[in-house]
N, C-alpha and C. Protein backbone atom coordinates (compact mmCIF):
# COMPACT_ATOMS: atom_id res chain seq x y z
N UNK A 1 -67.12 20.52 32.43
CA UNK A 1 -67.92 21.01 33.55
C UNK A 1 -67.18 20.69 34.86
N UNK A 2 -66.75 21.65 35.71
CA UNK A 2 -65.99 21.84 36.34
C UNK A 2 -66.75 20.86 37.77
N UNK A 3 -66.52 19.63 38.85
CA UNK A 3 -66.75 19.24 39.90
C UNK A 3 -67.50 19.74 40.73
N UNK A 4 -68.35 20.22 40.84
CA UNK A 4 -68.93 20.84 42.31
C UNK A 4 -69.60 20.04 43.48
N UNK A 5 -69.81 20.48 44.41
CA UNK A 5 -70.62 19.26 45.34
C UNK A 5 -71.98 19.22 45.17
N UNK A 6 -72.77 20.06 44.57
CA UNK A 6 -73.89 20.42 43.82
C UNK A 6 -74.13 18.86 42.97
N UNK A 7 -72.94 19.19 42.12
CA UNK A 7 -73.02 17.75 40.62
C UNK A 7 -72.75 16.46 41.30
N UNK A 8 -71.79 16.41 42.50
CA UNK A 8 -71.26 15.25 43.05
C UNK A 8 -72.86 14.31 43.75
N UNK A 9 -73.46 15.62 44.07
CA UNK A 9 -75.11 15.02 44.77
C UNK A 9 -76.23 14.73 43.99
N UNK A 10 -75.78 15.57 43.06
CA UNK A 10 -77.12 14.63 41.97
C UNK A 10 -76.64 13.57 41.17
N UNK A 11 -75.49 13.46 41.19
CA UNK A 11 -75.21 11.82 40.30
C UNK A 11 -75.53 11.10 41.22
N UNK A 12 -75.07 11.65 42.40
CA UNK A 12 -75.03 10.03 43.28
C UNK A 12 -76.63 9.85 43.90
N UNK A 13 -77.62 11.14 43.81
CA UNK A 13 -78.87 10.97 43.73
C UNK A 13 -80.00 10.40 42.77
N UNK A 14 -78.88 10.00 41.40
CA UNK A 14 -79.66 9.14 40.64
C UNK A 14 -78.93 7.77 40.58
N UNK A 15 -78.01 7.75 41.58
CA UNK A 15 -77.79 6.24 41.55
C UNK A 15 -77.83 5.04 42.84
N UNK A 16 -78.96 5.71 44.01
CA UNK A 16 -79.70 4.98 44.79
C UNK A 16 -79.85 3.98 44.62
N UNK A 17 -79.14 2.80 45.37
CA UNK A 17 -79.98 1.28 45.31
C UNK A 17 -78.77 0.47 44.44
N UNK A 18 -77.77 1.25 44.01
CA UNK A 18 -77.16 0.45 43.02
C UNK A 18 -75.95 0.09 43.81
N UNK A 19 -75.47 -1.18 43.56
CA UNK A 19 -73.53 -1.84 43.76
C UNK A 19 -72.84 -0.68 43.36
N UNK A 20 -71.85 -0.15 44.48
CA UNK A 20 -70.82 0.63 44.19
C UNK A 20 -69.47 -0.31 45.17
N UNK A 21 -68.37 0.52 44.76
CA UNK A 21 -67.19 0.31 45.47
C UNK A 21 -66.25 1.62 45.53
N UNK A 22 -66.55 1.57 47.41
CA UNK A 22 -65.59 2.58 47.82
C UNK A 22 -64.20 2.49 48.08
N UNK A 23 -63.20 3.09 47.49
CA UNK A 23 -61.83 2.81 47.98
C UNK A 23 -61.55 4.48 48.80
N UNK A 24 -61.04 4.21 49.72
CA UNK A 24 -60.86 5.26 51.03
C UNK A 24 -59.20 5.59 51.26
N UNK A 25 -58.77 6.67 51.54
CA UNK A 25 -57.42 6.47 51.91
C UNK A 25 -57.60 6.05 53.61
N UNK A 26 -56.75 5.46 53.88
CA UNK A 26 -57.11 4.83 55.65
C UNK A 26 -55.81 5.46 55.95
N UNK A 27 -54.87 6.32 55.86
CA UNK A 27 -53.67 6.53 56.44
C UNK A 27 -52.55 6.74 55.34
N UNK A 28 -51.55 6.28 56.08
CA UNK A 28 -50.15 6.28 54.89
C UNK A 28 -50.14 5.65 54.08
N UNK A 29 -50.11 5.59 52.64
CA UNK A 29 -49.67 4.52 51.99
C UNK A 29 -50.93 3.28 52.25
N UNK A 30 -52.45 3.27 52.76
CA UNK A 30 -53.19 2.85 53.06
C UNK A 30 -54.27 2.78 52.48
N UNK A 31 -54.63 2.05 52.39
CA UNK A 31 -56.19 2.37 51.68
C UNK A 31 -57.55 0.90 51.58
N UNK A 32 -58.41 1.06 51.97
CA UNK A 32 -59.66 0.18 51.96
C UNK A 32 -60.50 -0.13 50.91
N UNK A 33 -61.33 -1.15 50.61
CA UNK A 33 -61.68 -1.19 49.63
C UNK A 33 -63.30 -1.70 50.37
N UNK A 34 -64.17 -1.23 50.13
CA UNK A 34 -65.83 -1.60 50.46
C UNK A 34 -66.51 -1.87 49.71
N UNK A 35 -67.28 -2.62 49.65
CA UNK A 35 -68.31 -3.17 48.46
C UNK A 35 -69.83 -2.83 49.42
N UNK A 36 -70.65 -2.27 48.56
CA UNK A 36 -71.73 -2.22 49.39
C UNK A 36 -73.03 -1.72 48.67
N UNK A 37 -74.29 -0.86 49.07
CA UNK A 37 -75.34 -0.62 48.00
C UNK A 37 -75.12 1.11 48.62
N UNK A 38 -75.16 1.49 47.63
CA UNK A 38 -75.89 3.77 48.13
C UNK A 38 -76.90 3.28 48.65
N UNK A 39 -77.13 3.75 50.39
CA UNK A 39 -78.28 3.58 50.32
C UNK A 39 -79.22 4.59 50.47
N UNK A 40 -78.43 6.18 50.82
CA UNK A 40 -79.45 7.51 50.95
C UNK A 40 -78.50 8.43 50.61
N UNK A 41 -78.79 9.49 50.23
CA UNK A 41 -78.31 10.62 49.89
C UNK A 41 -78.87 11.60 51.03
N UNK A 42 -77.83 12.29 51.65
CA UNK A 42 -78.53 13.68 52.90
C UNK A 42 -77.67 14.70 52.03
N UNK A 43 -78.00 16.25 51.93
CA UNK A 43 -77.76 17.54 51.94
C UNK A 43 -75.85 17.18 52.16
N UNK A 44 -75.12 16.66 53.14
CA UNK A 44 -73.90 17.11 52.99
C UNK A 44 -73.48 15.52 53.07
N UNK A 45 -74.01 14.66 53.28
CA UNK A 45 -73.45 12.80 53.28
C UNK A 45 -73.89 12.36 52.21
N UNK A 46 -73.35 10.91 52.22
CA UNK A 46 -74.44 9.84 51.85
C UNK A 46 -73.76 8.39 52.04
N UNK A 47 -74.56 7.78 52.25
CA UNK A 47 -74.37 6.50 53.37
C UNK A 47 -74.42 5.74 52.53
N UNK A 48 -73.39 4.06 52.96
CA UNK A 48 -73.83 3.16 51.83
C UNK A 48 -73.85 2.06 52.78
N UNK A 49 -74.68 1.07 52.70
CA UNK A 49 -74.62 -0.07 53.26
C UNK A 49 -73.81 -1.28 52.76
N UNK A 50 -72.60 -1.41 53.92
CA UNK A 50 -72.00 -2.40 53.27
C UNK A 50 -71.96 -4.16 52.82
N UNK A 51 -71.47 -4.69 52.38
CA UNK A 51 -71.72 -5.82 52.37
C UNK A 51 -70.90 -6.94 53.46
N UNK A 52 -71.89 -7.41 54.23
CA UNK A 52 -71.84 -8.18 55.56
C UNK A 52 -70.61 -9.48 55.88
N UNK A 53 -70.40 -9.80 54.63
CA UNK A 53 -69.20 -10.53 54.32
C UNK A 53 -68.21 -10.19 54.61
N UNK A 54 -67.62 -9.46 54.26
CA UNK A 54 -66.57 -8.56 54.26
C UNK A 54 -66.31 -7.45 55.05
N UNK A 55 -67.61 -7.17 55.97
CA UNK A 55 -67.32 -5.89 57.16
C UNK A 55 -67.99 -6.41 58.36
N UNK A 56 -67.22 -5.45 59.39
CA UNK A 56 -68.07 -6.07 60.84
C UNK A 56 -68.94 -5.15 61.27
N UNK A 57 -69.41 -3.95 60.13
CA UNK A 57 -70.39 -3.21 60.54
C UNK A 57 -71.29 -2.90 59.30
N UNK A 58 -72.73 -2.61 59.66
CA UNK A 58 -73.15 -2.57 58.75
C UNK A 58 -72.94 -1.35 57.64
N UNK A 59 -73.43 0.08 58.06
CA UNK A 59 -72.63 0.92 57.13
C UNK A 59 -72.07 1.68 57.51
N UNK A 60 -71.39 2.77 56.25
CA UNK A 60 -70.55 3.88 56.69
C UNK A 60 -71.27 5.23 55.80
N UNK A 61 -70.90 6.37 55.92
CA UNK A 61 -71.08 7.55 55.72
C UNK A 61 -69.88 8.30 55.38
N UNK A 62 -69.90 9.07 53.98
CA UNK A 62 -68.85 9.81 53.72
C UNK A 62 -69.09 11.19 53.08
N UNK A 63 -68.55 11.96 53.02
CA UNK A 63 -69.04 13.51 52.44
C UNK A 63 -68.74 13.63 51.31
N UNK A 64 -69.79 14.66 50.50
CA UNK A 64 -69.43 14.61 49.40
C UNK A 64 -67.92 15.40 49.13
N UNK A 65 -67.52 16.32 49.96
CA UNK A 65 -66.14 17.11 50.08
C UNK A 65 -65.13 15.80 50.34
N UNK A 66 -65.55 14.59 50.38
CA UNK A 66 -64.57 13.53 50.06
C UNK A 66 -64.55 12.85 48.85
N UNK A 67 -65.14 13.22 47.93
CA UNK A 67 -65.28 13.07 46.80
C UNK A 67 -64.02 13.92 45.72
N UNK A 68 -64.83 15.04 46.39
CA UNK A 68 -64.19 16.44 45.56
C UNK A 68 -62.89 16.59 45.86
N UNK A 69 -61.97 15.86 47.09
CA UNK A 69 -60.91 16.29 47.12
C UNK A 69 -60.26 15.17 47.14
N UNK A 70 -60.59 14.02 46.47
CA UNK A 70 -60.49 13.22 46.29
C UNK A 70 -59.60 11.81 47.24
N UNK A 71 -60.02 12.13 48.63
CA UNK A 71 -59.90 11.53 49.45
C UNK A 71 -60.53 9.90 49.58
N UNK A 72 -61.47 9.91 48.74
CA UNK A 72 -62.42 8.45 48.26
C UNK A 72 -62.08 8.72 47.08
N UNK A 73 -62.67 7.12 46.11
CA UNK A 73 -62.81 6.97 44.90
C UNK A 73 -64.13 6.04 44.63
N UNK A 74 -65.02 6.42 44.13
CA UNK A 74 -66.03 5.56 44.12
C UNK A 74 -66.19 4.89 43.09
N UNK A 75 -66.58 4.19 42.50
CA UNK A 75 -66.88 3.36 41.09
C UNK A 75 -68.89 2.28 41.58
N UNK A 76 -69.25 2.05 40.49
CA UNK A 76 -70.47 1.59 40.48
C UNK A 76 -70.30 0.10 39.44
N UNK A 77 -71.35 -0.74 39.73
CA UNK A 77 -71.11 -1.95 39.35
C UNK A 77 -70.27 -2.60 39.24
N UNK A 78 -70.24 -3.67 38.94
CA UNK A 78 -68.95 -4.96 39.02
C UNK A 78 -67.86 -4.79 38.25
């Protein structure tokens, strides 16, 4: 079953509330790593709140077309 942003929003609409980890490309040869909870799903985002330890803000927002083109990598639980 081929990726769509359709499928990318309902997985991540049944996995509200749960530990994920975002890895992001940040640039060249760059890349971030976030620990934090999903905390909403919108029509073209979805936001995760990060964990306070480790960031100086509370959350971030990424599209699901960062998913699909695989500009993020997300993973869930520990």
């Amino acid at each position: 079953m081929p990726n769509t942003l359709a499928t990318i929003k309902s997985k991540l609409d049944n996995k509200v509330g749960e530990e994920m980890m975002v890895v992001a490309q940040a640039g060249r040869k760059k890349i971030t790593k976030r620990h934090g909870i999903l905390h909403k799903t919108y029509p073209a985002v979805f936001v995760v709140d990060l964990d306070q330890d480790e960031n100086s803000f509370e959350r971030v927002s990424y599209s699901y077309t960062d998913i699909l083109t695989k500009n993020i990598e997300i993973a869930f639980g520990e």
